[in-house]
Coordinates of C-alpha atoms in Angstrom, one line a residue:
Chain A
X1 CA 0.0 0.0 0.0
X2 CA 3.1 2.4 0.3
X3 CA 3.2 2.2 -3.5
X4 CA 0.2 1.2 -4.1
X5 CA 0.4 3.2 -7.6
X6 CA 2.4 0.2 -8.8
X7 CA 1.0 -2.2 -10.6
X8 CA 2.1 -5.6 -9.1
X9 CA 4.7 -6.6 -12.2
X10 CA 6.6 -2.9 -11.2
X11 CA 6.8 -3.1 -7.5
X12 CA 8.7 -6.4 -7.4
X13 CA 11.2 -5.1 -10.0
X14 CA 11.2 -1.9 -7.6
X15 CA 11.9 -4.1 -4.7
X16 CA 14.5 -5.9 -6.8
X17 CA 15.8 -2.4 -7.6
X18 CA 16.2 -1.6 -3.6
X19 CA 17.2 -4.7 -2.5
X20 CA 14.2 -5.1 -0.4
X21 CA 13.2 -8.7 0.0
X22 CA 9.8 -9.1 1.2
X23 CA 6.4 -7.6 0.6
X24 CA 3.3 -7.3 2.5
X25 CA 0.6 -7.6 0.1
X26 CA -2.9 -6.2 0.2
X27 CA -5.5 -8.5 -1.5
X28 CA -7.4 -6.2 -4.1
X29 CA -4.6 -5.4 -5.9
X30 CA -3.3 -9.4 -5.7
X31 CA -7.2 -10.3 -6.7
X32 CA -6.9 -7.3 -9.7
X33 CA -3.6 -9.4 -11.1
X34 CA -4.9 -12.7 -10.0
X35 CA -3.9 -14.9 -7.3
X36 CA -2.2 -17.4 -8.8
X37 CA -0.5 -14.7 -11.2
X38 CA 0.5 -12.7 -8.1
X39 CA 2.1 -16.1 -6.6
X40 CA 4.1 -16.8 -9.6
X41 CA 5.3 -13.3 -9.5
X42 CA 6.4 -13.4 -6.3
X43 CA 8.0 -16.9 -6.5
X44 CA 9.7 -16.4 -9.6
X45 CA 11.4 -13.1 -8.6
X46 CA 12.8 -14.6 -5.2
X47 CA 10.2 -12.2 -3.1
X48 CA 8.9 -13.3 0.4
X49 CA 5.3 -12.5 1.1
X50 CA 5.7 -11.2 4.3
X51 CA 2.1 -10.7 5.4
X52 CA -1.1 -10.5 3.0
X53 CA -3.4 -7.3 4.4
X54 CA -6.5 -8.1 5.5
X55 CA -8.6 -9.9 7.1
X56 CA -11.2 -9.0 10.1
X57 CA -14.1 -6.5 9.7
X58 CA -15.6 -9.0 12.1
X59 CA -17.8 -6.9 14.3
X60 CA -21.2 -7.5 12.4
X61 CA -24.3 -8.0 14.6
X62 CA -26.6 -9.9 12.2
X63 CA -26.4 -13.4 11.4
X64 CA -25.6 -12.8 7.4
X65 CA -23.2 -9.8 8.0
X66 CA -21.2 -12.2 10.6
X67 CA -21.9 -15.4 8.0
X68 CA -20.5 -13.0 5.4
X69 CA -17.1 -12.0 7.1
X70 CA -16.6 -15.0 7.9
X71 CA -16.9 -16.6 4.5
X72 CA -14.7 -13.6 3.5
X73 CA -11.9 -14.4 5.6
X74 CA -11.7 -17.7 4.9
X75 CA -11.2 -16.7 1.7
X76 CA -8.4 -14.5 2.8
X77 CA -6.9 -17.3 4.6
X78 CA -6.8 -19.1 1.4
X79 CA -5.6 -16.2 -0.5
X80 CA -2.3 -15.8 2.1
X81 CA -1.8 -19.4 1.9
X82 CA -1.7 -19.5 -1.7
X83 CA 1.0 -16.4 -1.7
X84 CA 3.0 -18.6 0.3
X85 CA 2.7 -15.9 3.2
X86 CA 1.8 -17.3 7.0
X87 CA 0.5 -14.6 8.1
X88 CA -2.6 -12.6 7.5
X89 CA -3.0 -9.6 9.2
X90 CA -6.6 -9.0 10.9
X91 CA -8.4 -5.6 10.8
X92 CA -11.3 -6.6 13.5
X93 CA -13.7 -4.2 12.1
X94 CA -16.0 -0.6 13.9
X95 CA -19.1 -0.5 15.7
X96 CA -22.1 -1.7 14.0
X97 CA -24.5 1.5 12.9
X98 CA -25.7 2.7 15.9
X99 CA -24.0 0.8 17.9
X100 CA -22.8 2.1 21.5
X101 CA -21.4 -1.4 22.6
X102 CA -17.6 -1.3 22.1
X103 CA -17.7 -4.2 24.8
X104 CA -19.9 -6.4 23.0
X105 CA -17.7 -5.9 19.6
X106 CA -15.1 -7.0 21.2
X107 CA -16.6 -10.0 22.3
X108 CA -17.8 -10.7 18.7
X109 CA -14.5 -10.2 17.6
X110 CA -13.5 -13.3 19.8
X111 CA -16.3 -15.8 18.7
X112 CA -15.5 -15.2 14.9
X113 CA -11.3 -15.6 15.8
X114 CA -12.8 -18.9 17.6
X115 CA -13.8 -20.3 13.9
X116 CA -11.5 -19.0 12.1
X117 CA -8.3 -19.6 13.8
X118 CA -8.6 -23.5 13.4
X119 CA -9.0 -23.0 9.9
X120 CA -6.0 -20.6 9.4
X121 CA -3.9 -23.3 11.1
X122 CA -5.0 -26.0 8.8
X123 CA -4.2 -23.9 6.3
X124 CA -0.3 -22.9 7.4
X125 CA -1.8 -19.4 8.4
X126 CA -1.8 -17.4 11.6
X127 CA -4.2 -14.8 12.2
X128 CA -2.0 -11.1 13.6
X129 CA -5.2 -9.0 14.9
X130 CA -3.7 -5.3 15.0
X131 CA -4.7 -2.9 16.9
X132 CA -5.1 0.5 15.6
X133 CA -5.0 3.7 17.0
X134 CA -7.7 4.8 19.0
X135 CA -8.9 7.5 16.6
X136 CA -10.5 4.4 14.3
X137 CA -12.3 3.1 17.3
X138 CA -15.8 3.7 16.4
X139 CA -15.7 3.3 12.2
X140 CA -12.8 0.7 12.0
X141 CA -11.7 -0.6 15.0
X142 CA -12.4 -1.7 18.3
X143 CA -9.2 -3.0 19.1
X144 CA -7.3 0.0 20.5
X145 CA -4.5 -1.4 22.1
X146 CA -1.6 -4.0 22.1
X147 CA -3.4 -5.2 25.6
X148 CA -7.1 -5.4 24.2
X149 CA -5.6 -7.7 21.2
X150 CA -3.4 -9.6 23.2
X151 CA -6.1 -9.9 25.7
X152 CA -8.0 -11.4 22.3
X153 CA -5.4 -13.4 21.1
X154 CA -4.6 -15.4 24.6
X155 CA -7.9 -17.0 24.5
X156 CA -6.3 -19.1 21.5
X157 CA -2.9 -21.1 21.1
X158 CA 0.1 -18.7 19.5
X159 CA 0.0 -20.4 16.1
X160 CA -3.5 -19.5 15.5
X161 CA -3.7 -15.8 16.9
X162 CA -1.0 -13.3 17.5
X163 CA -0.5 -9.5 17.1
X164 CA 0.2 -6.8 14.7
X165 CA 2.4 -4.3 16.0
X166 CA 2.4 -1.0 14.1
X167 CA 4.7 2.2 15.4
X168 CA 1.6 4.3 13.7
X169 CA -1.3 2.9 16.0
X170 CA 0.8 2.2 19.2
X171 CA 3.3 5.3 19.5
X172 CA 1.8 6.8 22.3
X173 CA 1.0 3.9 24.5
X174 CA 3.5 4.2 27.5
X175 CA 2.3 0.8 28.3
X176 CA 2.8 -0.8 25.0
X177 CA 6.3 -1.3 25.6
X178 CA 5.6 -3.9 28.4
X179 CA 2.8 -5.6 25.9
X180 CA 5.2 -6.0 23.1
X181 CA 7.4 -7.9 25.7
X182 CA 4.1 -10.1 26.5
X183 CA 3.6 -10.9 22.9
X184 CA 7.0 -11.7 22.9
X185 CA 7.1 -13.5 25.7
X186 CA 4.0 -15.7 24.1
X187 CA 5.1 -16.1 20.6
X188 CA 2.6 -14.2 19.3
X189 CA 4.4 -11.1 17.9
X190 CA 3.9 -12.0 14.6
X191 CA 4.1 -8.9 12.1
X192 CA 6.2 -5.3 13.1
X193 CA 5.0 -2.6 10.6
X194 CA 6.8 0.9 10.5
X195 CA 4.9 4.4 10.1
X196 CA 6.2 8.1 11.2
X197 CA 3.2 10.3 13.2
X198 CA 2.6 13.7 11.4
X199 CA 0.4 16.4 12.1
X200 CA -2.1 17.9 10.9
X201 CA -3.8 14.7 10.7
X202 CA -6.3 15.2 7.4
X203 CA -10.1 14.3 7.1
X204 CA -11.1 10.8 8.0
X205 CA -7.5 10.3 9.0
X206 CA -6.9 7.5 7.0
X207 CA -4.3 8.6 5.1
X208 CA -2.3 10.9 7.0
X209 CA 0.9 8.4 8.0
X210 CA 4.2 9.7 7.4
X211 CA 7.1 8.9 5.9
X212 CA 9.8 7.0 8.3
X213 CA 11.9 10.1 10.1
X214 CA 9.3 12.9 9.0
X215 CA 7.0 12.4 12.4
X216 CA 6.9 12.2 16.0
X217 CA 8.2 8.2 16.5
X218 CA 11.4 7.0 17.5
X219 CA 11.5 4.4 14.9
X220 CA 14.8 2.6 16.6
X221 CA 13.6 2.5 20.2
X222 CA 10.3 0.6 18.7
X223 CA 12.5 -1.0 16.5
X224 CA 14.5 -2.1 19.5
X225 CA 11.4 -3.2 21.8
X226 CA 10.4 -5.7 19.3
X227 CA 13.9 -6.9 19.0
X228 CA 14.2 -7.1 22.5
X229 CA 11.1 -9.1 22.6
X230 CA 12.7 -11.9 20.7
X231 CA 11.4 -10.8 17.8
X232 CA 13.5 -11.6 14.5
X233 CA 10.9 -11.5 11.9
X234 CA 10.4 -9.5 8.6
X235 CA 9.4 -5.7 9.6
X236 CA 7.3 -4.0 6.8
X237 CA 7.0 -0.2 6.2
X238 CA 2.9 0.9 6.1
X239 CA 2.2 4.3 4.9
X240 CA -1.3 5.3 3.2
X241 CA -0.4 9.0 2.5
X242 CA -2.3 10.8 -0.4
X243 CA 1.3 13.0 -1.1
X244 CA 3.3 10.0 -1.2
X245 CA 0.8 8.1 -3.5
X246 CA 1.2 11.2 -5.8
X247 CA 4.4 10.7 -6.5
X248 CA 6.7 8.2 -8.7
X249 CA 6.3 4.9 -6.9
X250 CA 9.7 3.6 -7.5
X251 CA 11.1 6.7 -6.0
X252 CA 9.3 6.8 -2.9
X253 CA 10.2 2.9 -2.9
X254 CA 13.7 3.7 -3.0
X255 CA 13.5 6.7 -0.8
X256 CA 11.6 4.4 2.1
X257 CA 14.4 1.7 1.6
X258 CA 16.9 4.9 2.5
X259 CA 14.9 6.0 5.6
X260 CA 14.8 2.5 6.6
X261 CA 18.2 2.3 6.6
X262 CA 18.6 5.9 8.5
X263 CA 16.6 5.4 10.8
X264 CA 15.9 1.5 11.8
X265 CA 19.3 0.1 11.0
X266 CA 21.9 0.8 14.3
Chain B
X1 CA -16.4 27.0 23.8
X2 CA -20.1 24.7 22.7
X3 CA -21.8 28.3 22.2
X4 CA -18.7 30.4 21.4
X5 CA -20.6 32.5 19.2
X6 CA -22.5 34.1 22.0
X7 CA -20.7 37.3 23.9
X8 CA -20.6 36.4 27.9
X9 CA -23.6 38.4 28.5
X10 CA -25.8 36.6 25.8
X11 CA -24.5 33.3 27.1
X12 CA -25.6 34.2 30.9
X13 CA -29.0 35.0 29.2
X14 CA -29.0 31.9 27.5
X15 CA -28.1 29.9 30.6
X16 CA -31.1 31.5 32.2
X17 CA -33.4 29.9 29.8
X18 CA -32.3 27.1 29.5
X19 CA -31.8 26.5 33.6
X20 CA -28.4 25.5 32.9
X21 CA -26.8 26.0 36.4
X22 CA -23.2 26.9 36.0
X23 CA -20.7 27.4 33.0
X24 CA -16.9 26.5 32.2
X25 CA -15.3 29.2 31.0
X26 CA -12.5 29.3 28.4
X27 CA -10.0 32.5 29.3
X28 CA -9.7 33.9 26.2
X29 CA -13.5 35.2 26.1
X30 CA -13.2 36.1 29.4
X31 CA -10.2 37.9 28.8
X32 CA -11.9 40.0 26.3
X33 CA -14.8 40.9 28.5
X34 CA -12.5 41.8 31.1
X35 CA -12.1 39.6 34.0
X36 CA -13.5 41.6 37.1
X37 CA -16.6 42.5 34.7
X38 CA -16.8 38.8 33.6
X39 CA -16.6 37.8 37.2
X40 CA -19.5 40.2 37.9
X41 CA -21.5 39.1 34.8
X42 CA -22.0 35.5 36.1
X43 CA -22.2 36.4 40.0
X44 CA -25.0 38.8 39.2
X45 CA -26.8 36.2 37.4
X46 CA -26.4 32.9 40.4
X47 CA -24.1 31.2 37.8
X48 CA -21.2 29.4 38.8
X49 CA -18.0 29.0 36.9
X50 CA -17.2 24.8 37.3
X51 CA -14.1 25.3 35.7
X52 CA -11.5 27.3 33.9
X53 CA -10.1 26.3 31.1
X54 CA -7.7 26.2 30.4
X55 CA -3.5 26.3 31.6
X56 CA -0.8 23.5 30.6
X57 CA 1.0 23.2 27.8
X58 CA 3.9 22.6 29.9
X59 CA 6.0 20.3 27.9
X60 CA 8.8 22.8 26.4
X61 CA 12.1 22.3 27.3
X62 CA 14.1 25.1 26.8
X63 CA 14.4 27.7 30.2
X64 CA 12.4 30.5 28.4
X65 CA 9.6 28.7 26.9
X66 CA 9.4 26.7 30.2
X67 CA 9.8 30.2 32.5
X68 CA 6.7 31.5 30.4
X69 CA 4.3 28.6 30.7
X70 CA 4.8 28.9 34.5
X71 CA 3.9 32.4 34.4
X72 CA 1.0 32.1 32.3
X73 CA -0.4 29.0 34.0
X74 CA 0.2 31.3 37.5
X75 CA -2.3 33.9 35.8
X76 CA -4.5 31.5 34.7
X77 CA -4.7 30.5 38.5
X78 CA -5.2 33.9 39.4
X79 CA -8.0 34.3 36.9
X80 CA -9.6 31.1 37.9
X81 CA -9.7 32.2 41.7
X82 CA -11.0 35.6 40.1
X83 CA -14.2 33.9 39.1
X84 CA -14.6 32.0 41.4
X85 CA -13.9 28.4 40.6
X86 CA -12.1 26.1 42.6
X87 CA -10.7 23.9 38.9
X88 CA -8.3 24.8 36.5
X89 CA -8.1 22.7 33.6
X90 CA -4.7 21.9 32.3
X91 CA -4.2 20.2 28.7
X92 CA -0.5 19.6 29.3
X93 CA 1.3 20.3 25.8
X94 CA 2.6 18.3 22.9
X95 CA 6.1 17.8 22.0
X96 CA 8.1 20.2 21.3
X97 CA 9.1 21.1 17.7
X98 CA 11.3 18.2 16.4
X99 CA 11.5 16.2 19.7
X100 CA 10.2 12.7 19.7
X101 CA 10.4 11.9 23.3
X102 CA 7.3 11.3 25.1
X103 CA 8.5 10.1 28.2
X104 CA 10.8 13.7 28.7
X105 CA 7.9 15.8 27.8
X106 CA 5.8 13.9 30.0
X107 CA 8.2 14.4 33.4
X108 CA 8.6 17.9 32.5
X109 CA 4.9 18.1 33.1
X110 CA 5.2 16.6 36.6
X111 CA 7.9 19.4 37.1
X112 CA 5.7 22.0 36.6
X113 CA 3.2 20.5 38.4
X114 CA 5.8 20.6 41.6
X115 CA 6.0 24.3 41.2
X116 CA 2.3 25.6 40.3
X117 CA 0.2 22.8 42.6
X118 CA 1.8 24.6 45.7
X119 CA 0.5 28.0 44.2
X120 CA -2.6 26.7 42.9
X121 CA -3.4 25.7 46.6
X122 CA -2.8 28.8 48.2
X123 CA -5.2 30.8 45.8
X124 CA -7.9 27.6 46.4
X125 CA -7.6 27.0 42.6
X126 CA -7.2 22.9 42.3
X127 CA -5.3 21.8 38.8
X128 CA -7.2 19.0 36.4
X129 CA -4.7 17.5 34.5
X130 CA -6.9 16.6 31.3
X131 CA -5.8 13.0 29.4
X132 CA -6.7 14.0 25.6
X133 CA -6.7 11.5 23.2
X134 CA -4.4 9.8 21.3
X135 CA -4.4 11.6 18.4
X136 CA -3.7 14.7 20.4
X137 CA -0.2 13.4 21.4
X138 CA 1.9 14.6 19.5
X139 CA 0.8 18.6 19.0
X140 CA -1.7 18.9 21.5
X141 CA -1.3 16.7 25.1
X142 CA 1.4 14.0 25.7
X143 CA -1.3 12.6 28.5
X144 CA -3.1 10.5 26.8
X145 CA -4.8 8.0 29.2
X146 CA -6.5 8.7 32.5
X147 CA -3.8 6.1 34.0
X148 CA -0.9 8.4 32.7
X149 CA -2.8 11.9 33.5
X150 CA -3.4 10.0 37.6
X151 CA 0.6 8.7 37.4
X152 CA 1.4 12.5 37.1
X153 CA -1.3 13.5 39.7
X154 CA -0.5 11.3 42.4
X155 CA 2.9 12.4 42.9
X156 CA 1.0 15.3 44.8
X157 CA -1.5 15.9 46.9
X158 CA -5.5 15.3 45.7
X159 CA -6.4 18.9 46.7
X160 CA -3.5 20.2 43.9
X161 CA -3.4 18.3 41.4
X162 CA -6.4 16.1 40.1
X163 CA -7.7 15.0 37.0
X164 CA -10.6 15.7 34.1
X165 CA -12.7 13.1 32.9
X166 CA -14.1 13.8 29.3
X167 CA -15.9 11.0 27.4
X168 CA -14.9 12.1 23.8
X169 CA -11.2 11.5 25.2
X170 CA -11.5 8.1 27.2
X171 CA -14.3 6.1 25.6
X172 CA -12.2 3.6 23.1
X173 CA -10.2 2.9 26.3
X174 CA -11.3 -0.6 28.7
X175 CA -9.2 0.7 31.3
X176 CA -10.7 4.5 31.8
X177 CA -13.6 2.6 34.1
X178 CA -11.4 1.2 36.7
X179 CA -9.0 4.5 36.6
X180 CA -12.2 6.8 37.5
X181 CA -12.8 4.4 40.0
X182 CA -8.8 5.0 41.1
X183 CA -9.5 9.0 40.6
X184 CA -12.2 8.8 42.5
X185 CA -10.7 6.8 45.7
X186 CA -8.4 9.0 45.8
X187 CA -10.3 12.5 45.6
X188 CA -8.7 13.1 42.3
X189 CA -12.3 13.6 39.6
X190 CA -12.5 17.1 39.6
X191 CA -14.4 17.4 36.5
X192 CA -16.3 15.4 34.3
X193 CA -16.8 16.8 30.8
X194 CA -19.0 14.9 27.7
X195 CA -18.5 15.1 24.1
X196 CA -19.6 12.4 21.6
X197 CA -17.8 10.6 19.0
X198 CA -18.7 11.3 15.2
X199 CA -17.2 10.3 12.4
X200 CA -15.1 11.1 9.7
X201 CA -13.1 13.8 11.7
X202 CA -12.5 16.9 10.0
X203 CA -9.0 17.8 8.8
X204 CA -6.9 18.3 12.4
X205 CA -9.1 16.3 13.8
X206 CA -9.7 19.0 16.6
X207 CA -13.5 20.7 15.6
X208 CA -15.4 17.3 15.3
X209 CA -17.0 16.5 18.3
X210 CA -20.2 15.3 18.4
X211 CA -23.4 16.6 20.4
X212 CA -24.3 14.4 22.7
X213 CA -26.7 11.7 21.4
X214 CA -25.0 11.9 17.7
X215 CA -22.6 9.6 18.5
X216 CA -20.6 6.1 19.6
X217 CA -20.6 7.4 23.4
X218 CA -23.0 5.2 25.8
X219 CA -23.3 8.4 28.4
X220 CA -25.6 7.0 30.6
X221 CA -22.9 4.6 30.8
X222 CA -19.6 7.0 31.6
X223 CA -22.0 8.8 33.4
X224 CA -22.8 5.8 35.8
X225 CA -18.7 5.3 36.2
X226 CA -18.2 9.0 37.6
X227 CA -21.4 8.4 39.8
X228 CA -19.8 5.3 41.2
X229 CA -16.5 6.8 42.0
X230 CA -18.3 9.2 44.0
X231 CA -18.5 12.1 42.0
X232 CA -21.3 14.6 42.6
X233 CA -19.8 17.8 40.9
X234 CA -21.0 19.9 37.8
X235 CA -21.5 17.7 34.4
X236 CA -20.1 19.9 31.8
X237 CA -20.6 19.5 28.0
X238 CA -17.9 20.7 25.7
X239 CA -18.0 20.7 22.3
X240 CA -15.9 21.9 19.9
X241 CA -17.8 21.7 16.4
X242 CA -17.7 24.0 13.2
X243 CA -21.3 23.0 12.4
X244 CA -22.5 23.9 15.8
X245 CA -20.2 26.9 15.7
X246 CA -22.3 28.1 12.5
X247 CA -25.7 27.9 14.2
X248 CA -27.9 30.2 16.6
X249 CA -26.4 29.8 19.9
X250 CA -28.9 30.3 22.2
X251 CA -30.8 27.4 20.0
X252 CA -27.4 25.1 20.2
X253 CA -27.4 25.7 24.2
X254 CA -31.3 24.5 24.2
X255 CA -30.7 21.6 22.1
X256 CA -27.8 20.5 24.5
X257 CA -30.1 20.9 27.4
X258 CA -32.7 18.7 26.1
X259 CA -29.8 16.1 25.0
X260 CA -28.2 16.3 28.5
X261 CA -31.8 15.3 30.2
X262 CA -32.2 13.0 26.9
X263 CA -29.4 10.5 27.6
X264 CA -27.6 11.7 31.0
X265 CA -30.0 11.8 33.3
X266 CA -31.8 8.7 34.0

């Protein structure tokens, strides 16, 4: 989603290009190229999958909405398998319309991860529910915080349900540290994504991420809880930013792969 | 601020009519009416001032910057004790420019505290240390939890340094409940504000608050926390929203009034 201007043929030559070796992929544009397309692609040019993005949305009161999303993510759970990626990352989904009952979300949340964590590991797939910030709580996501999805993920063994962790959502937590070492602790950190904190946030606030170094977060010291953690896995860079997405793809590419390097590499 | 279009006088009227009881005043309109005639305005008229808002912004780190938020916040004691209110409301500060360090910014809040709590008392003025959310932490309020905003509190004593309890900050968060419960215990809620949560939020995020009713925000429910904890002080409702802004005041105040009796009280 960084690039997402790319088509999918041009980002892994623009990986190739930056010696980056692993993408997280988003499934409309893999479903746009076609699955099995997308996997040759990857495969061919050497490219690990790192995480396919996303699953969840799993908040739905009614029967069909909640038959629906889960239909859908079994789908995605096929989708990651088939991109020869283990991990699918899980956005759990807002309140219903009209909904006041953040508690009762949650709890849906956790009879949906019930049925479909058994089928993600049957499949080679772990579910990574990620909590995002606080400011998506009503419209996006009831799981605020590395303790709420954590608290989520416990009720289920480490290879079916782990965490996301994400610099962008978790940045101000002065408690997150301490979770990160939990999810460590319980093999369940399974994705780190990067993203820089910039003001002023714009409308809906979707878009607003920054650049790595341009924002607020001390990529290395988040860079260095994970690691203290235990954590040796791939770490991804996530920014949905209007500007960036305005410019040449391949350069932003290659200009991430440089802040990377500034600002995560010791 | 929820009827900042009225002038003080038409807002005492408006109050009046409406049988709202007392009002939280924001300085800078009172500052423009003059404080010993704003002072009189509401005295005159049996209204009382719940709160002042607001001081803080305490975070900077250079001596100047620092020497003149002391100074300010000192007046805005003065002012407060002017009108008669026993609760400032403090909204701590972001970072400073370029600084990414959270946990600095944060203890230079506590040192300020040290100094102005000891002033505050002896003027009868107690400070409210205001959590704001998340999204605020970077340009607006390091505190961004009610457990973070009772950390800094507790280092001094209840009748100094307490807290504020607003919905539209605190509602995402399943801890806030058993932290009023904590403020509470320990004589620390010194105001409870609402807001609701609406969605998208408008560019900067900071004029999108919801009237009460419009939103994601159970009151009756945040409500019953404060209750519980023991609180019996004022209920304010604080809403910073362009639409609202745009209307007739003295119709916005009415509408709040019937929202508060709506879904407040039971």
């Amino acid at each position: 989603m960084t690039v997402k201007q790319l088509s999918l043929p041009e980002l892994v030559d623009a990986c190739a290009e930056s010696a980056i070796p692993g993408v997280g992929l988003w499934r409309e544009p893999v479903r746009s190229h076609g699955l099995a397309a997308t996997a040759k692609l990857v495969r061919d040019a050497g490219l690990t999958v790192t995480t396919l993005c996303r699953g969840g949305f799993l908040t739905a009161a009614d029967p069909a909405g909640r038959a629906e999303a889960l239909a859908d993510n079994r789908r995605a759970v096929d989708e990651a398998a088939a991109l020869g990626t283990d991990t699918l990352v899980l956005v759990s989904g807002g309140l219903p319309p009209g909904s006041k009952d953040l508690r009762g979300a949650r709890e849906r949340i956790a009879d949906a991860l019930a049925e479909l964590g058994p089928y993600a590991e049957s499949h080679g797939v772990r579910l990574a529910v990620e909590p995002l910030h606080p400011m998506f709580a009503a419209d996006r996501c009831v799981v605020s915080t590395l303790a709420q999805a954590l608290d989520l993920a416990e009720r289920f063994p480490a290879h079916q349900v782990g965490v996301t962790v994400d610099t962008y959502h978790l940045w101000w937590d002065d408690t997150a540290p301490e979770q990160i070492a939990r999810a460590g602790a319980g093999g369940r950190l399974h994705i780190f994504q990067l993203a820089d904190w910039i003001t002023p946030l714009p409308e809906g606030v979707l878009n607003g991420r920054g650049q790595i170094g341009d924002g607020a977060i001390d990529m290395r010291e988040w860079t260095g809880y994970v690691e203290a953690a235990g954590y040796t896995g791939p770490i991804e860079v996530e920014l949905f930013n209007e500007e960036l997405w305005a410019r040449d793809g391949r350069e932003v590419l290659a200009q991430t792969a440089r802040r990377f390097v500034e600002h995560v590499i010791r």
